[in-house]
mmCIF file of C-alpha atoms and ligand atoms in Angstrom:
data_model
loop_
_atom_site.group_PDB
_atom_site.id
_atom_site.type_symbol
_atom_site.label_atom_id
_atom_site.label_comp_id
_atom_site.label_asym_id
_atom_site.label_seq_id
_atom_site.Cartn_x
_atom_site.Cartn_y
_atom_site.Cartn_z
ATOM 1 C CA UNK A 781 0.000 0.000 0.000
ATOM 2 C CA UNK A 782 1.157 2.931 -0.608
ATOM 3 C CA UNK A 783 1.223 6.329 2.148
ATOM 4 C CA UNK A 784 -1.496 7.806 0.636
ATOM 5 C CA UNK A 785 -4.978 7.130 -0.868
ATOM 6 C CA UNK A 786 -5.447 10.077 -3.535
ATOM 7 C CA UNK A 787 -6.695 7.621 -6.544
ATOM 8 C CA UNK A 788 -8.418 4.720 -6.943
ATOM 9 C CA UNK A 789 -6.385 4.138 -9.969
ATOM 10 C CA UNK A 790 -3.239 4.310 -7.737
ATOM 11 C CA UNK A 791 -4.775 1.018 -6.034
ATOM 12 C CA UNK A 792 -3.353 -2.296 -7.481
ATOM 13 C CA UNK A 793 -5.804 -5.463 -7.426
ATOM 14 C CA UNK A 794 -3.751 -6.801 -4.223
ATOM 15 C CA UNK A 795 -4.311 -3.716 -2.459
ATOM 16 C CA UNK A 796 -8.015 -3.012 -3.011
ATOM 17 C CA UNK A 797 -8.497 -6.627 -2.081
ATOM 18 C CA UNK A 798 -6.496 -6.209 0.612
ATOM 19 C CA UNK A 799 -8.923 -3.217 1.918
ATOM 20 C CA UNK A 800 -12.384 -5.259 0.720
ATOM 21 C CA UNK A 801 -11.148 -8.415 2.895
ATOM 22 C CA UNK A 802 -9.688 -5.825 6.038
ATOM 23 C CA UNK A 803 -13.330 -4.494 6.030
ATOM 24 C CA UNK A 804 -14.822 -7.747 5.722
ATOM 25 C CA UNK A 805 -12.794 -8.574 9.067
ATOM 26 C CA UNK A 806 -13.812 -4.750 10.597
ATOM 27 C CA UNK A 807 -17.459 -5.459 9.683
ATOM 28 C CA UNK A 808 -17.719 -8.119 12.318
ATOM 29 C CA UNK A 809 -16.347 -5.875 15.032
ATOM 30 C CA UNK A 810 -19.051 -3.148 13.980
ATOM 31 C CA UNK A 811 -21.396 -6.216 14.455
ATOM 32 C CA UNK A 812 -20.552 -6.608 18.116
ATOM 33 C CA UNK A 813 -22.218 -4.352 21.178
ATOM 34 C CA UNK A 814 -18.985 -2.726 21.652
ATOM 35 C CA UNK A 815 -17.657 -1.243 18.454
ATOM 36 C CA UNK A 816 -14.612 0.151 19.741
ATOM 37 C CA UNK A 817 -10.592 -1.764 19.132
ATOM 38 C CA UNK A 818 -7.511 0.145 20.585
ATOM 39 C CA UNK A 819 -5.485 -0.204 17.314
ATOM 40 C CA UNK A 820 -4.834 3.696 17.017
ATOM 41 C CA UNK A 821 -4.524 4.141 20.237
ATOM 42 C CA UNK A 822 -2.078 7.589 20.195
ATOM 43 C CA UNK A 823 -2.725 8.380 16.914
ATOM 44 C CA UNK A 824 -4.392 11.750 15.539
ATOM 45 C CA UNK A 825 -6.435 11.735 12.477
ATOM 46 C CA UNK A 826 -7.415 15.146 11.137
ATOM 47 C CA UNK A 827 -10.770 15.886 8.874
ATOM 48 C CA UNK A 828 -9.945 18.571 6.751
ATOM 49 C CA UNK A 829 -13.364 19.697 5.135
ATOM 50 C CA UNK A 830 -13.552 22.342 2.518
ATOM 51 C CA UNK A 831 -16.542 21.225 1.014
ATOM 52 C CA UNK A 832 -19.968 20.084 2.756
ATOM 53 C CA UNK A 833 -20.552 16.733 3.099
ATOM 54 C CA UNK A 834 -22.738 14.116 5.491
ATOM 55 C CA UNK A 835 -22.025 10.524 4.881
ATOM 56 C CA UNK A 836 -18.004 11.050 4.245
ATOM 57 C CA UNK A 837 -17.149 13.202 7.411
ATOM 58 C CA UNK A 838 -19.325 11.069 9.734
ATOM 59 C CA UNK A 839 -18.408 8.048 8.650
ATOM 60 C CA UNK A 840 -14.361 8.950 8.964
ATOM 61 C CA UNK A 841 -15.193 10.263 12.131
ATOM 62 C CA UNK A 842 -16.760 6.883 13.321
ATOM 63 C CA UNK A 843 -14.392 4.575 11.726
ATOM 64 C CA UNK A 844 -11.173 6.669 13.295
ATOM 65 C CA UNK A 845 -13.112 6.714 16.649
ATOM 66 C CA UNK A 846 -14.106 3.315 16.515
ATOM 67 C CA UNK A 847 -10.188 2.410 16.596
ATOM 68 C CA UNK A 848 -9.224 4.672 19.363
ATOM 69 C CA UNK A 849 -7.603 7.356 17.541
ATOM 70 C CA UNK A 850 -8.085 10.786 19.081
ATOM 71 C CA UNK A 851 -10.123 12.731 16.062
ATOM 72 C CA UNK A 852 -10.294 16.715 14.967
ATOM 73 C CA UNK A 853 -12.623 17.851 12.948
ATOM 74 C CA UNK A 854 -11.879 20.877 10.874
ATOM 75 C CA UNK A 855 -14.435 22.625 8.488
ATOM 76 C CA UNK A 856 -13.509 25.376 6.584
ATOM 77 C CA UNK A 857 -16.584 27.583 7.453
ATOM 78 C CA UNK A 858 -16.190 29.189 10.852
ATOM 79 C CA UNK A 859 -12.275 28.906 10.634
ATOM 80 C CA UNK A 860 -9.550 31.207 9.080
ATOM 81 C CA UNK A 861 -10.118 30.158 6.115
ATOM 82 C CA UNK A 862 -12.347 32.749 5.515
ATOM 83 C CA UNK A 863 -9.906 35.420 6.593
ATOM 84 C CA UNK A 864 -7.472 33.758 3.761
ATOM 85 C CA UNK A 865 -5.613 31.704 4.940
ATOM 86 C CA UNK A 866 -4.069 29.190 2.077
ATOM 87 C CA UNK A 867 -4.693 25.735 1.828
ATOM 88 C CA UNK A 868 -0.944 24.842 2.710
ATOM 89 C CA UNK A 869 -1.010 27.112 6.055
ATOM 90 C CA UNK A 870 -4.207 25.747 7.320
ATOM 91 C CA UNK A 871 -2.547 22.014 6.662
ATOM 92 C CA UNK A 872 0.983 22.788 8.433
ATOM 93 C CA UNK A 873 -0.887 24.362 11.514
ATOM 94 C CA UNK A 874 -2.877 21.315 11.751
ATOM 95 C CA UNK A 875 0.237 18.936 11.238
ATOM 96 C CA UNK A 876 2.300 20.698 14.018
ATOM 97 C CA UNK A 877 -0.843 19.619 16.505
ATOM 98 C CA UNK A 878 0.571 16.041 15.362
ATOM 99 C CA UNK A 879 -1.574 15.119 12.283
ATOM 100 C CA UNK A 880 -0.701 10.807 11.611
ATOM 101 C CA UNK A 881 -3.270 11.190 8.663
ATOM 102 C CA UNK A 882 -4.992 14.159 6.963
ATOM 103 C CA UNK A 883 -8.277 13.250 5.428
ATOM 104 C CA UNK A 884 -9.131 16.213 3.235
ATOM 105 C CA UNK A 885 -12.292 17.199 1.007
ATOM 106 C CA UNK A 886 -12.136 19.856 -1.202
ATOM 107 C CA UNK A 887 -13.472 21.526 -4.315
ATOM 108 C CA UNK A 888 -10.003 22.217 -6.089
ATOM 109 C CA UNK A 889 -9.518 18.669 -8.240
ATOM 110 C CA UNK A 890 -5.577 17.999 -7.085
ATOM 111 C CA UNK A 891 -5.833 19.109 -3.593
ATOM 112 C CA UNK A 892 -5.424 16.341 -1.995
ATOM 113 C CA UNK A 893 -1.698 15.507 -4.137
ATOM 114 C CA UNK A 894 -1.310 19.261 -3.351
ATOM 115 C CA UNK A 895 -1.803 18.457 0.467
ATOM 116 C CA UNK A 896 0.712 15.082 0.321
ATOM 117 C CA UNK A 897 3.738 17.453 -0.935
ATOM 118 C CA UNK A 898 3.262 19.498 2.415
ATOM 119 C CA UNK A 899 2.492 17.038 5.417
ATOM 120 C CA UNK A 900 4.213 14.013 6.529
ATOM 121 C CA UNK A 901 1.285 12.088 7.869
ATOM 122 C CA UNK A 902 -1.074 9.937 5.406
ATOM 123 C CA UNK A 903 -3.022 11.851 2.879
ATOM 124 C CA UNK A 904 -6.739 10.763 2.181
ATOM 125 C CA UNK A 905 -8.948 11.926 -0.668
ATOM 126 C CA UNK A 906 -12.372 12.228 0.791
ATOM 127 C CA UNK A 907 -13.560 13.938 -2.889
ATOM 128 C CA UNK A 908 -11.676 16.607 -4.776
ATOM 129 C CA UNK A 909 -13.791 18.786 -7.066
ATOM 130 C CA UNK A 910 -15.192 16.359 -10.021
ATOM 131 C CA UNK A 911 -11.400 14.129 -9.759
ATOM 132 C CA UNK A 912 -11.793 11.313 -7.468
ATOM 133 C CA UNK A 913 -13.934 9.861 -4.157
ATOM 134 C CA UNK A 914 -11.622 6.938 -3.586
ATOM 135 C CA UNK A 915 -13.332 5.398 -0.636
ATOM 136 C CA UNK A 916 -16.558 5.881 -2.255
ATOM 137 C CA UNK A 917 -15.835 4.170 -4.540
ATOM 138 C CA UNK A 918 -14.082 0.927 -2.160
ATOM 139 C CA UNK A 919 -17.587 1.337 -0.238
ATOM 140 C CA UNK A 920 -19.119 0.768 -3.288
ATOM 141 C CA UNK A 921 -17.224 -2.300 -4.384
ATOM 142 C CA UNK A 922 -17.211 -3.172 -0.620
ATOM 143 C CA UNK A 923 -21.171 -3.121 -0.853
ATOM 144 C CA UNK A 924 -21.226 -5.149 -4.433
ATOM 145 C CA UNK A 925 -19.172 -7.880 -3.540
ATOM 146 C CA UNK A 926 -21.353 -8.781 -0.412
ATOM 147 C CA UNK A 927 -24.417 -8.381 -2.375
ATOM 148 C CA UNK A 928 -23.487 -10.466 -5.263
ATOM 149 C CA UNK A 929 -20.269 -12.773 -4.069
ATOM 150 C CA UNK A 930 -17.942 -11.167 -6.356
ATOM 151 C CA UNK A 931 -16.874 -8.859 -8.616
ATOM 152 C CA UNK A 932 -15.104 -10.414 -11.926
ATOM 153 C CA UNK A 933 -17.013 -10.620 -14.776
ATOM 154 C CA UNK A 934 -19.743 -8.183 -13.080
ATOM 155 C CA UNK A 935 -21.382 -5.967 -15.030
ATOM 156 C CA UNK A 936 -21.625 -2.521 -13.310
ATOM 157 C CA UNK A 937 -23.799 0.181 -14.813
ATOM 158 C CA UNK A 938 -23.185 4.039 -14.096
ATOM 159 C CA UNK A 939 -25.599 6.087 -15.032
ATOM 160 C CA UNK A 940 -26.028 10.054 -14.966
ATOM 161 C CA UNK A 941 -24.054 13.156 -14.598
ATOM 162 C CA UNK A 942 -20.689 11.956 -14.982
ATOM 163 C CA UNK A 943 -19.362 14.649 -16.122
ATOM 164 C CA UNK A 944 -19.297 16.074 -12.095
ATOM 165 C CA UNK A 945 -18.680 13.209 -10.716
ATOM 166 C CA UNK A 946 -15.757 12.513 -8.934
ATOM 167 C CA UNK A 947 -17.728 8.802 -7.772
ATOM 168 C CA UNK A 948 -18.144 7.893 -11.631
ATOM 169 C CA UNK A 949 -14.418 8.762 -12.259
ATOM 170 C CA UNK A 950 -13.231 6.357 -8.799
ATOM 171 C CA UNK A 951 -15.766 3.328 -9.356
ATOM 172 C CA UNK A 952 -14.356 3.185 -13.033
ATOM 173 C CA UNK A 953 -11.115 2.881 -12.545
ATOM 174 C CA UNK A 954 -11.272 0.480 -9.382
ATOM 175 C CA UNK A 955 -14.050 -1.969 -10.513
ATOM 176 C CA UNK A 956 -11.936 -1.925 -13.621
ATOM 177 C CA UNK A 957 -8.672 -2.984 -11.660
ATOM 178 C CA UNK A 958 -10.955 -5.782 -9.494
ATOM 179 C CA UNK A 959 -12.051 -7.319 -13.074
ATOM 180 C CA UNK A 960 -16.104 -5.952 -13.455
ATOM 181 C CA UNK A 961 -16.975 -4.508 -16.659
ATOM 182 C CA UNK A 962 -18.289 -0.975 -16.681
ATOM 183 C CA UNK A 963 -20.918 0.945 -19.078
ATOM 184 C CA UNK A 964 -21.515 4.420 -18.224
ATOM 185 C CA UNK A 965 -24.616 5.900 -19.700
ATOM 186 C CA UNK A 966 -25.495 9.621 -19.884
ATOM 187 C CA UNK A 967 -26.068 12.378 -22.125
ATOM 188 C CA UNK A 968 -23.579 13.148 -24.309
ATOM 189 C CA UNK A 969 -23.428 16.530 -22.639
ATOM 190 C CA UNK A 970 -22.755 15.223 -19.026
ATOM 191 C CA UNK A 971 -19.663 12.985 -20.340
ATOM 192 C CA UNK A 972 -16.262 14.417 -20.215
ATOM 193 C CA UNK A 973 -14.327 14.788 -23.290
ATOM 194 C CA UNK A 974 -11.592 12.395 -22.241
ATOM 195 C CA UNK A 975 -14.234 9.503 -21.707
ATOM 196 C CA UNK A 976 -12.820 7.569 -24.910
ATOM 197 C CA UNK A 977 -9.690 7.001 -22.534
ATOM 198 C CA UNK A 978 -11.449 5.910 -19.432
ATOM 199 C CA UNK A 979 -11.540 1.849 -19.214
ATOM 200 C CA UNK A 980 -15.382 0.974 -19.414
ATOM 201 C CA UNK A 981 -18.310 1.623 -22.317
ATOM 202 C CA UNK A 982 -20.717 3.902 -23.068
ATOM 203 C CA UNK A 983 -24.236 4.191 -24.300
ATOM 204 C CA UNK A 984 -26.928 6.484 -24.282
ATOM 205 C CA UNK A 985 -29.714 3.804 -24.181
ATOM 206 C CA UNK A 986 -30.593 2.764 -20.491
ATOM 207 C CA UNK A 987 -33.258 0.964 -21.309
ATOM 208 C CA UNK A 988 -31.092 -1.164 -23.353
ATOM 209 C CA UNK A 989 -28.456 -1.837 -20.560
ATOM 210 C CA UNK A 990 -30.639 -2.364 -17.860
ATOM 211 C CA UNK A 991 -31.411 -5.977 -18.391
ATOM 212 C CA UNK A 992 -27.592 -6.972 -18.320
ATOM 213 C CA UNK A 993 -26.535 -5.105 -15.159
ATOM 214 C CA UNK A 994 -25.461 -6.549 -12.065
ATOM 215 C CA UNK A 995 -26.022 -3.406 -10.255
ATOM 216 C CA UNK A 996 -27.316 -0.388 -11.553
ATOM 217 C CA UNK A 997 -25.076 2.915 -9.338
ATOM 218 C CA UNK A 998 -27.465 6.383 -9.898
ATOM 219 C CA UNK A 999 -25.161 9.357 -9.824
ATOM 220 C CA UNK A 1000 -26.801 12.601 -8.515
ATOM 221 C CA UNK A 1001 -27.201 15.344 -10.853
ATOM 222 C CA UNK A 1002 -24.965 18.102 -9.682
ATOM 223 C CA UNK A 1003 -26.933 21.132 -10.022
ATOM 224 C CA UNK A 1004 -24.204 22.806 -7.706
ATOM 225 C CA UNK A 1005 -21.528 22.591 -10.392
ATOM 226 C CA UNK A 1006 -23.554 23.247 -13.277
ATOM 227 C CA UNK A 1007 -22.800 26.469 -15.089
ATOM 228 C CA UNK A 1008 -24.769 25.618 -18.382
ATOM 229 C CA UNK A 1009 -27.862 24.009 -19.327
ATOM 230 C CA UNK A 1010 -26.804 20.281 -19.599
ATOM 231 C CA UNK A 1011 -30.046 19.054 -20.573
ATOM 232 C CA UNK A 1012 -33.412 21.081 -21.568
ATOM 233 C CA UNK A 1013 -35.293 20.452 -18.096
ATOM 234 C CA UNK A 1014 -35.387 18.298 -15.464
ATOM 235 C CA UNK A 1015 -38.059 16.474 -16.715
ATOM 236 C CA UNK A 1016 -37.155 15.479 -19.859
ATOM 237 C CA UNK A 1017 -33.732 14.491 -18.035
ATOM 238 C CA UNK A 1018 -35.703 12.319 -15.864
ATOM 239 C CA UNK A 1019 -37.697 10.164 -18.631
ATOM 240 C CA UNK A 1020 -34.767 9.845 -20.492
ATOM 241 C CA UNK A 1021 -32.233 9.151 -17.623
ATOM 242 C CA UNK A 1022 -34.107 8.520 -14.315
ATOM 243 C CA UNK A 1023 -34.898 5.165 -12.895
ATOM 244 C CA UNK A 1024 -38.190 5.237 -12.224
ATOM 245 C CA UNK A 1025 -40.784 1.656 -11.524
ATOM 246 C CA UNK A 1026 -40.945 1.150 -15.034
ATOM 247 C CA UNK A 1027 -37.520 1.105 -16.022
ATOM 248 C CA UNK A 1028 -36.221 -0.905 -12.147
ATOM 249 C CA UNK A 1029 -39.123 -3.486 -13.689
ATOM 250 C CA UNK A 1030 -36.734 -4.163 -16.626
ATOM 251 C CA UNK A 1031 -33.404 -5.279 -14.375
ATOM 252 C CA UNK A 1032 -32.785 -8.955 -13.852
ATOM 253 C CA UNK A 1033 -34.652 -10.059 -10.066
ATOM 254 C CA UNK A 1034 -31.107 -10.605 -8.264
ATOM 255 C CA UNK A 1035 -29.590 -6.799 -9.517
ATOM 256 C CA UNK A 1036 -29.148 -4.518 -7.111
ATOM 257 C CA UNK A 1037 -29.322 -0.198 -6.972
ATOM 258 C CA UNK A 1038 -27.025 1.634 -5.653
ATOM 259 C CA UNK A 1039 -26.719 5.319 -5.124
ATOM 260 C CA UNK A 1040 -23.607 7.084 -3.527
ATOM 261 C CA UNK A 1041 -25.747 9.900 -1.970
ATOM 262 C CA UNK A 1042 -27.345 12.361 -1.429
ATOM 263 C CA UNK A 1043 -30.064 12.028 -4.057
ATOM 264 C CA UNK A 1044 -32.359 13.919 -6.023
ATOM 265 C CA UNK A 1045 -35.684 11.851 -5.354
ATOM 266 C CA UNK A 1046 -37.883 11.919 -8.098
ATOM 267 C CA UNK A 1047 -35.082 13.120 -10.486
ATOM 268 C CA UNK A 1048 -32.377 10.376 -11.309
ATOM 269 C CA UNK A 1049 -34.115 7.950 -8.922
ATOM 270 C CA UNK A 1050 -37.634 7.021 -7.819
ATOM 271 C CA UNK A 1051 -38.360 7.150 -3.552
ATOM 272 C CA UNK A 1052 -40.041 3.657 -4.100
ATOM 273 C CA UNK A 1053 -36.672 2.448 -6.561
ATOM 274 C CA UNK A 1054 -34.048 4.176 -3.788
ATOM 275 C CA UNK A 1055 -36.217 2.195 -0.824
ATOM 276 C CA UNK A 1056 -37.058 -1.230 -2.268
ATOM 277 C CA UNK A 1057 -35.243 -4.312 -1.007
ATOM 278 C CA UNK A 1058 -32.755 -4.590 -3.805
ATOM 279 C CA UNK A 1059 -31.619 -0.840 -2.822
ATOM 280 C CA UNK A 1060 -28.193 -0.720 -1.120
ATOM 281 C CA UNK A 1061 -28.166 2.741 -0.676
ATOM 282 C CA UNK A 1062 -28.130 2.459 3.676
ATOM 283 C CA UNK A 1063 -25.879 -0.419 3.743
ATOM 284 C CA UNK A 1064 -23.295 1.896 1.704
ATOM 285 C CA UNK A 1065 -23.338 4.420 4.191
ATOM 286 C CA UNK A 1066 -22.906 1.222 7.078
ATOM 287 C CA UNK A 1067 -19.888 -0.586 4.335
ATOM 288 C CA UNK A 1068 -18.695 2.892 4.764
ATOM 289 C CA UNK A 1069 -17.576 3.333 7.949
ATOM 290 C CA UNK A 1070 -16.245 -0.468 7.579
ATOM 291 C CA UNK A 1071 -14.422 0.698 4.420
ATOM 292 C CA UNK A 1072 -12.836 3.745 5.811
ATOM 293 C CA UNK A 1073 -11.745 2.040 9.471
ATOM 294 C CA UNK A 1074 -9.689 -0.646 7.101
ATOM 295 C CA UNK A 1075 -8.138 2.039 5.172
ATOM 296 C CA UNK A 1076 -7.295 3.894 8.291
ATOM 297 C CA UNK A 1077 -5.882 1.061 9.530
ATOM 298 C CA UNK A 1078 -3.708 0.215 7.324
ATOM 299 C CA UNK A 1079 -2.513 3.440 6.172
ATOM 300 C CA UNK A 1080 -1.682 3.845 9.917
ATOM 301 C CA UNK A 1081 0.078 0.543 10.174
ATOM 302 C CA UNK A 1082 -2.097 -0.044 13.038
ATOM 303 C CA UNK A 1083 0.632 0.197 15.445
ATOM 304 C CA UNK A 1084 1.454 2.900 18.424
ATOM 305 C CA UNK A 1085 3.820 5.455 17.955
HETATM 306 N N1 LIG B 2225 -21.357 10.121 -1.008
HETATM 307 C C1 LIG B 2225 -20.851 11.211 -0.414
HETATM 308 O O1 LIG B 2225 -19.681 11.568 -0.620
HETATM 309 O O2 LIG B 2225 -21.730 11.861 0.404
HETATM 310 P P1 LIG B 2225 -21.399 13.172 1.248
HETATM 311 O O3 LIG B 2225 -21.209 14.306 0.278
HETATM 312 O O4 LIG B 2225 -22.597 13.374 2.138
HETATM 313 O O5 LIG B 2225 -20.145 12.917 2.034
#
């Protein structure tokens, strides 16, 4: 493993297999009334948090809690960031409080290799602009692989506005590595140009793809980074993209849904779709704190200083 976790594509088969299989070994310690192990005992993990965000920050709170490490939690509104101070100052002053591991979020694609030049603790990517989500998307193939014994040979389906999506770009290149085949489906305007280099297919046609997915992962429609009109109203997005009754009717019985969160209900997902039985949507946020308390681990070395 390497120090860091900035890319998924940085992650050879050994390691992300070494991560799934830690979890699986985590998960049955989150199973138990007490949740807590002393394995980072001594060590400091710092959440650096430019950017908002609910399931990410709580769940590497948990998961560095949950292994005894003493925690701070740093969000960029309410600190001096907003009298200007740069990213590098804010991370030294947080390193000389004794920073093992910097988990950072931020909306500047490249912060987080920015961040790795500076501090000498363990750098994680927690989402960087419309880059990467690495341990989204190890949640996500955490989630998979318990839902349908495997991933090789799966057949993963991404569908929406990749173009923003730092989860799209992550699940791609890892599912890729652990031997699943990928389509992505959007509009042509919510692809990036350099999709023709990415390792997976596209298509346009859901309706077409459905019936050959293993699992079907909704993106959310990032209104938030939209500075154009991507497609001519939500609506018409919806029919054409959205996975609504109809369209979860034409999936094989044993495929599952997944959705990284938060969603748009009623836009690129039905409620009834998102809270049906073949939904994984909660037990990603669960895998997730799993996920992230492996990676901590063994990032950390899971020894005391
Ligand atoms: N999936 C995800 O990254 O969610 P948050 O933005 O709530 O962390």
């Amino acid at each position: 493993m390497n120090r860091h976790l900035i890319s998924a594509g940085d992650l050879a088969k050994d390691d992300a297999l070494l991560i799934l299989d830690t979890a699986e070994e985590l998960a049955r310690v989150s199973e138990r009334s007490i949740k807590k192990l002393p394995t980072l005992r001594g060590r400091t993990v710092v959440n650096l948090f430019f950017e908002d965000s609910t399931r990410t920050r709580i769940s590497f709170e948990a998961a560095a809690k949950r292994l005894s490490a003493d925690v701070i939690n740093f969000s960029a509104k309410g600190s001096s960031v907003s009298k200007g101070e740069s990213l590098k100052d804010t991370a030294l002053t947080l390193e000389a409080m004794g920073a093992d591991a910097v988990v950072i979020r931020h909306s500047a694609s490249g912060a987080p290799h920015r961040l790795a030049n500076w501090v000498h603790g363990s750098v994680v990517n927690a989402g960087d602009g419309t880059h990467e989500h690495p341990t989204q998307a190890l949640l996500d193939a955490f989630s998979m692989r318990r839902r349908l014994g495997g991933l090789e040979g799966r057949k993963v389906t991404i569908v929406g506005d990749v173009l923003h999506s730092r989860v799209a770009r992550s699940n791609v290149l890892l599912l890729h590595t652990l031997g699943a085949e990928v389509t992505l489906v959007a509009p042509p305007t919510l692809l990036p140009v350099s999709i023709g280099t990415w390792p997976c297919e596209v298509s346009y046609d859901l309706d077409a793809v459905l019936p050959k997915s293993d699992a079907v992962m909704m993106l959310r429609v990032q209104k938030e980074r939209m500075n154009a009109a991507y497609f001519p109203s939500e609506r018409e997005y919806s029919r054409r993209y959205g996975l609504d009754r109809e369209r979860f009717a034409k999936m094989t019985d044993e495929a599952i849904v997944m959705h990284p969160g938060p969603m748009n209900r009623g836009m690129e997902i039905a409620a009834e779709v998102a809270d049906s039985a073949r939904s994984t949507i909660v037990e990603q946020v669960a895998n997730g704190v799993t996920i992230r308390m492996a990676v901590l681990y063994l990032l950390l070395g899971g020894e005391t200083a």
